Amino acid sequence: SPNKRSFQVYQLIANLNINKVLDWEKQLSLYGGVQFENTRRIGNISAVKLNSKIIDAGIDIELFRKFYLVGGAKVLSSKGNEFIFPIDQYNQLGIPVFFSGSTLEQLFGYGLKYNFGTNTYLTLQDQNFFYKDRENSNKNYSFNQFFIMIFMKM
């Protein structure tokens, strides 16, 4: 289509170190944000109108020295239509496929974190994921996962 897309993003992010405000020695931090995206293109056949919203939040609570309770949530909702370009196993773009839908994705996680030092920590986490297609409930699914991860920053 000769018409170009219009894409807008609005974002608000906040990180609050409550322990500093209350003059506590142990960390108590809240994180959060919201992002709105809007894609538009005028046209008869290739018209695009897609809106999405992402909300995320998290918390870190230092229970003992180097030992934390962590939690978080992320919610993504979208509604509208778009053209998606499939990519094959050789990283080549295919013929665009029309997508129209209204979806909701939710991820909730919680766990424990232990800091070995400034660049290394271990986490034990449980995550719950939910996908809901508001137009076709046969596509809905969810899963839970538990994992142990070691992060090392070089």
PDB file of C-alpha atoms in Angstrom:
ATOM      1  CA  SER A   1       0.000   0.000   0.000  1.00  0.00           C
ATOM      2  CA  PRO A   2       1.308   3.500  -0.787  1.00  0.00           C
ATOM      3  CA  ASN A   3      -0.096   4.716   2.540  1.00  0.00           C
ATOM      4  CA  LYS A   4       2.410   4.723   5.383  1.00  0.00           C
ATOM      5  CA  ARG A   5       1.662   3.526   8.870  1.00  0.00           C
ATOM      6  CA  SER A   6       1.274   5.790  11.808  1.00  0.00           C
ATOM      7  CA  PHE A   7       2.745   4.321  14.996  1.00  0.00           C
ATOM      8  CA  GLN A   8       2.512   5.921  18.416  1.00  0.00           C
ATOM      9  CA  VAL A   9       3.847   4.776  21.793  1.00  0.00           C
ATOM     10  CA  TYR A  10       3.056   6.284  25.165  1.00  0.00           C
ATOM     11  CA  GLN A  11       4.931   4.965  28.167  1.00  0.00           C
ATOM     12  CA  LEU A  12       5.099   5.647  31.901  1.00  0.00           C
ATOM     13  CA  ILE A  13       7.631   3.876  34.136  1.00  0.00           C
ATOM     14  CA  ALA A  14       8.227   4.202  37.871  1.00  0.00           C
ATOM     15  CA  ASN A  15      10.861   2.671  40.144  1.00  0.00           C
ATOM     16  CA  LEU A  16      10.352   3.407  43.817  1.00  0.00           C
ATOM     17  CA  ASN A  17      13.002   2.586  46.406  1.00  0.00           C
ATOM     18  CA  ILE A  18      10.718   2.797  49.413  1.00  0.00           C
ATOM     19  CA  ASN A  19      13.525   1.819  51.776  1.00  0.00           C
ATOM     20  CA  LYS A  20      15.345   5.074  50.957  1.00  0.00           C
ATOM     21  CA  VAL A  21      12.242   7.153  51.639  1.00  0.00           C
ATOM     22  CA  LEU A  22      11.668   5.402  54.981  1.00  0.00           C
ATOM     23  CA  ASP A  23      15.414   5.260  55.770  1.00  0.00           C
ATOM     24  CA  TRP A  24      15.447   1.449  56.077  1.00  0.00           C
ATOM     25  CA  GLU A  25      18.664  -0.524  55.692  1.00  0.00           C
ATOM     26  CA  LYS A  26      17.045  -3.438  53.825  1.00  0.00           C
ATOM     27  CA  GLN A  27      15.816  -3.015  50.259  1.00  0.00           C
ATOM     28  CA  LEU A  28      12.117  -2.582  49.509  1.00  0.00           C
ATOM     29  CA  SER A  29      11.566  -1.622  45.868  1.00  0.00           C
ATOM     30  CA  LEU A  30       8.452  -1.369  43.737  1.00  0.00           C
ATOM     31  CA  TYR A  31       8.580  -1.239  39.940  1.00  0.00           C
ATOM     32  CA  GLY A  32       5.790  -0.514  37.536  1.00  0.00           C
ATOM     33  CA  GLY A  33       4.860   0.741  34.164  1.00  0.00           C
ATOM     34  CA  VAL A  34       2.245   1.047  31.505  1.00  0.00           C
ATOM     35  CA  GLN A  35       2.676   1.330  27.738  1.00  0.00           C
ATOM     36  CA  PHE A  36       0.086   2.077  25.075  1.00  0.00           C
ATOM     37  CA  GLU A  37       0.750   1.398  21.389  1.00  0.00           C
ATOM     38  CA  ASN A  38      -1.372   2.468  18.462  1.00  0.00           C
ATOM     39  CA  THR A  39      -0.781   1.465  14.817  1.00  0.00           C
ATOM     40  CA  ARG A  40      -2.875   2.860  11.962  1.00  0.00           C
ATOM     41  CA  ARG A  41      -2.852   2.845   8.174  1.00  0.00           C
ATOM     42  CA  ILE A  42      -5.658   4.050   5.931  1.00  0.00           C
ATOM     43  CA  GLY A  43      -6.529   1.911   2.925  1.00  0.00           C
ATOM     44  CA  ASN A  44      -9.227  -0.236   1.387  1.00  0.00           C
ATOM     45  CA  ILE A  45      -7.527  -3.629   1.450  1.00  0.00           C
ATOM     46  CA  SER A  46      -4.437  -2.918   3.545  1.00  0.00           C
ATOM     47  CA  ALA A  47      -6.010  -0.891   6.355  1.00  0.00           C
ATOM     48  CA  VAL A  48      -4.388  -1.469   9.747  1.00  0.00           C
ATOM     49  CA  LYS A  49      -5.800  -0.600  13.147  1.00  0.00           C
ATOM     50  CA  LEU A  50      -4.141  -2.236  16.151  1.00  0.00           C
ATOM     51  CA  ASN A  51      -4.109  -1.061  19.765  1.00  0.00           C
ATOM     52  CA  SER A  52      -2.172  -2.706  22.565  1.00  0.00           C
ATOM     53  CA  LYS A  53      -1.523  -2.068  26.228  1.00  0.00           C
ATOM     54  CA  ILE A  54       1.179  -3.501  28.489  1.00  0.00           C
ATOM     55  CA  ILE A  55       1.028  -3.174  32.263  1.00  0.00           C
ATOM     56  CA  ASP A  56       3.834  -4.501  34.438  1.00  0.00           C
ATOM     57  CA  ALA A  57       4.668  -4.403  38.132  1.00  0.00           C
ATOM     58  CA  GLY A  58       7.281  -5.900  40.397  1.00  0.00           C
ATOM     59  CA  ILE A  59       8.576  -5.950  43.934  1.00  0.00           C
ATOM     60  CA  ASP A  60      11.920  -6.778  45.612  1.00  0.00           C
ATOM     61  CA  ILE A  61      11.948  -7.256  49.373  1.00  0.00           C
ATOM     62  CA  GLU A  62      15.231  -7.933  51.174  1.00  0.00           C
ATOM     63  CA  LEU A  63      14.366 -10.421  53.914  1.00  0.00           C
ATOM     64  CA  PHE A  64      17.901 -10.996  55.159  1.00  0.00           C
ATOM     65  CA  ARG A  65      21.308  -9.817  54.023  1.00  0.00           C
ATOM     66  CA  LYS A  66      21.618 -10.843  50.305  1.00  0.00           C
ATOM     67  CA  PHE A  67      18.342 -12.830  50.436  1.00  0.00           C
ATOM     68  CA  TYR A  68      15.237 -11.435  48.672  1.00  0.00           C
ATOM     69  CA  LEU A  69      11.608 -12.190  48.012  1.00  0.00           C
ATOM     70  CA  VAL A  70      10.719 -11.144  44.437  1.00  0.00           C
ATOM     71  CA  GLY A  71       7.472 -10.942  42.523  1.00  0.00           C
ATOM     72  CA  GLY A  72       6.114  -9.536  39.330  1.00  0.00           C
ATOM     73  CA  ALA A  73       3.255  -9.383  36.877  1.00  0.00           C
ATOM     74  CA  LYS A  74       2.904  -8.448  33.222  1.00  0.00           C
ATOM     75  CA  VAL A  75      -0.386  -8.077  31.348  1.00  0.00           C
ATOM     76  CA  LEU A  76      -0.588  -7.526  27.581  1.00  0.00           C
ATOM     77  CA  SER A  77      -3.855  -6.875  25.804  1.00  0.00           C
ATOM     78  CA  SER A  78      -4.349  -6.161  22.126  1.00  0.00           C
ATOM     79  CA  LYS A  79      -7.256  -5.578  19.802  1.00  0.00           C
ATOM     80  CA  GLY A  80      -7.449  -4.880  16.106  1.00  0.00           C
ATOM     81  CA  ASN A  81      -5.907  -6.040  12.875  1.00  0.00           C
ATOM     82  CA  GLU A  82      -2.409  -6.138  11.393  1.00  0.00           C
ATOM     83  CA  PHE A  83      -0.413  -7.853   8.650  1.00  0.00           C
ATOM     84  CA  ILE A  84       2.180 -10.306   9.959  1.00  0.00           C
ATOM     85  CA  PHE A  85       5.182 -11.346   7.855  1.00  0.00           C
ATOM     86  CA  PRO A  86       6.061 -15.002   8.478  1.00  0.00           C
ATOM     87  CA  ILE A  87       9.790 -15.828   8.562  1.00  0.00           C
ATOM     88  CA  ASP A  88      11.006 -19.244   7.366  1.00  0.00           C
ATOM     89  CA  GLN A  89      13.868 -21.371   8.683  1.00  0.00           C
ATOM     90  CA  TYR A  90      16.303 -19.464   6.379  1.00  0.00           C
ATOM     91  CA  ASN A  91      15.224 -16.109   7.859  1.00  0.00           C
ATOM     92  CA  GLN A  92      13.397 -15.119   4.663  1.00  0.00           C
ATOM     93  CA  LEU A  93      10.191 -13.093   4.762  1.00  0.00           C
ATOM     94  CA  GLY A  94       7.083 -14.796   3.433  1.00  0.00           C
ATOM     95  CA  ILE A  95       3.821 -13.439   2.095  1.00  0.00           C
ATOM     96  CA  PRO A  96       2.069 -11.242   4.671  1.00  0.00           C
ATOM     97  CA  VAL A  97      -0.785 -12.874   6.554  1.00  0.00           C
ATOM     98  CA  PHE A  98      -3.775 -10.870   7.749  1.00  0.00           C
ATOM     99  CA  PHE A  99      -4.287 -11.034  11.518  1.00  0.00           C
ATOM    100  CA  SER A 100      -7.383  -9.837  13.340  1.00  0.00           C
ATOM    101  CA  GLY A 101      -8.027 -10.466  16.992  1.00  0.00           C
ATOM    102  CA  SER A 102      -8.522  -9.488  20.567  1.00  0.00           C
ATOM    103  CA  THR A 103      -6.127 -11.165  23.000  1.00  0.00           C
ATOM    104  CA  LEU A 104      -5.054 -11.028  26.628  1.00  0.00           C
ATOM    105  CA  GLU A 105      -1.775 -12.445  27.956  1.00  0.00           C
ATOM    106  CA  GLN A 106      -0.902 -12.541  31.659  1.00  0.00           C
ATOM    107  CA  LEU A 107       2.338 -13.591  33.342  1.00  0.00           C
ATOM    108  CA  PHE A 108       2.680 -13.764  37.125  1.00  0.00           C
ATOM    109  CA  GLY A 109       5.872 -14.773  38.886  1.00  0.00           C
ATOM    110  CA  TYR A 110       7.282 -14.963  42.363  1.00  0.00           C
ATOM    111  CA  GLY A 111      10.316 -16.449  43.996  1.00  0.00           C
ATOM    112  CA  LEU A 112      13.464 -16.066  46.023  1.00  0.00           C
ATOM    113  CA  LYS A 113      16.777 -14.487  45.072  1.00  0.00           C
ATOM    114  CA  TYR A 114      20.190 -14.811  46.697  1.00  0.00           C
ATOM    115  CA  ASN A 115      22.997 -12.372  45.787  1.00  0.00           C
ATOM    116  CA  PHE A 116      26.459 -13.940  45.781  1.00  0.00           C
ATOM    117  CA  GLY A 117      28.004 -10.597  44.865  1.00  0.00           C
ATOM    118  CA  THR A 118      27.350  -7.525  42.738  1.00  0.00           C
ATOM    119  CA  ASN A 119      27.435  -9.525  39.484  1.00  0.00           C
ATOM    120  CA  THR A 120      26.091 -12.965  40.444  1.00  0.00           C
ATOM    121  CA  TYR A 121      22.832 -14.189  41.916  1.00  0.00           C
ATOM    122  CA  LEU A 122      20.659 -17.290  42.092  1.00  0.00           C
ATOM    123  CA  THR A 123      16.861 -17.312  41.746  1.00  0.00           C
ATOM    124  CA  LEU A 124      14.185 -19.905  42.429  1.00  0.00           C
ATOM    125  CA  GLN A 125      11.029 -18.860  40.592  1.00  0.00           C
ATOM    126  CA  ASP A 126       7.522 -20.040  39.867  1.00  0.00           C
ATOM    127  CA  GLN A 127       5.678 -18.508  36.915  1.00  0.00           C
ATOM    128  CA  ASN A 128       2.082 -18.778  35.757  1.00  0.00           C
ATOM    129  CA  PHE A 129       1.143 -17.800  32.197  1.00  0.00           C
ATOM    130  CA  PHE A 130      -2.369 -17.368  30.771  1.00  0.00           C
ATOM    131  CA  TYR A 131      -3.371 -16.672  27.154  1.00  0.00           C
ATOM    132  CA  LYS A 132      -6.946 -15.742  26.255  1.00  0.00           C
ATOM    133  CA  ASP A 133      -8.272 -15.182  22.760  1.00  0.00           C
ATOM    134  CA  ARG A 134     -11.448 -13.162  23.252  1.00  0.00           C
ATOM    135  CA  GLU A 135     -12.785 -14.205  19.839  1.00  0.00           C
ATOM    136  CA  ASN A 136     -11.970 -17.938  19.909  1.00  0.00           C
ATOM    137  CA  SER A 137     -11.851 -19.701  23.286  1.00  0.00           C
ATOM    138  CA  ASN A 138     -10.401 -22.847  21.610  1.00  0.00           C
ATOM    139  CA  LYS A 139      -7.061 -20.987  21.420  1.00  0.00           C
ATOM    140  CA  ASN A 140      -6.930 -20.280  25.169  1.00  0.00           C
ATOM    141  CA  TYR A 141      -4.159 -21.958  27.160  1.00  0.00           C
ATOM    142  CA  SER A 142      -2.088 -21.620  30.298  1.00  0.00           C
ATOM    143  CA  PHE A 143       1.001 -23.156  31.858  1.00  0.00           C
ATOM    144  CA  ASN A 144       3.022 -23.031  35.053  1.00  0.00           C
ATOM    145  CA  GLN A 145       6.754 -23.447  35.329  1.00  0.00           C
ATOM    146  CA  PHE A 146       9.258 -23.626  38.151  1.00  0.00           C
ATOM    147  CA  PHE A 147      12.925 -23.009  37.494  1.00  0.00           C
ATOM    148  CA  ILE A 148      16.277 -22.325  39.086  1.00  0.00           C
ATOM    149  CA  MET A 149      18.556 -19.809  37.369  1.00  0.00           C
ATOM    150  CA  ILE A 150      22.045 -18.499  38.002  1.00  0.00           C
ATOM    151  CA  PHE A 151      22.840 -15.044  36.603  1.00  0.00           C
ATOM    152  CA  MET A 152      26.461 -14.052  36.068  1.00  0.00           C
ATOM    153  CA  LYS A 153      27.374 -10.669  34.640  1.00  0.00           C
ATOM    154  CA  MET A 154      30.801 -10.623  33.058  1.00  0.00           C
TER     155      MET A 154
END
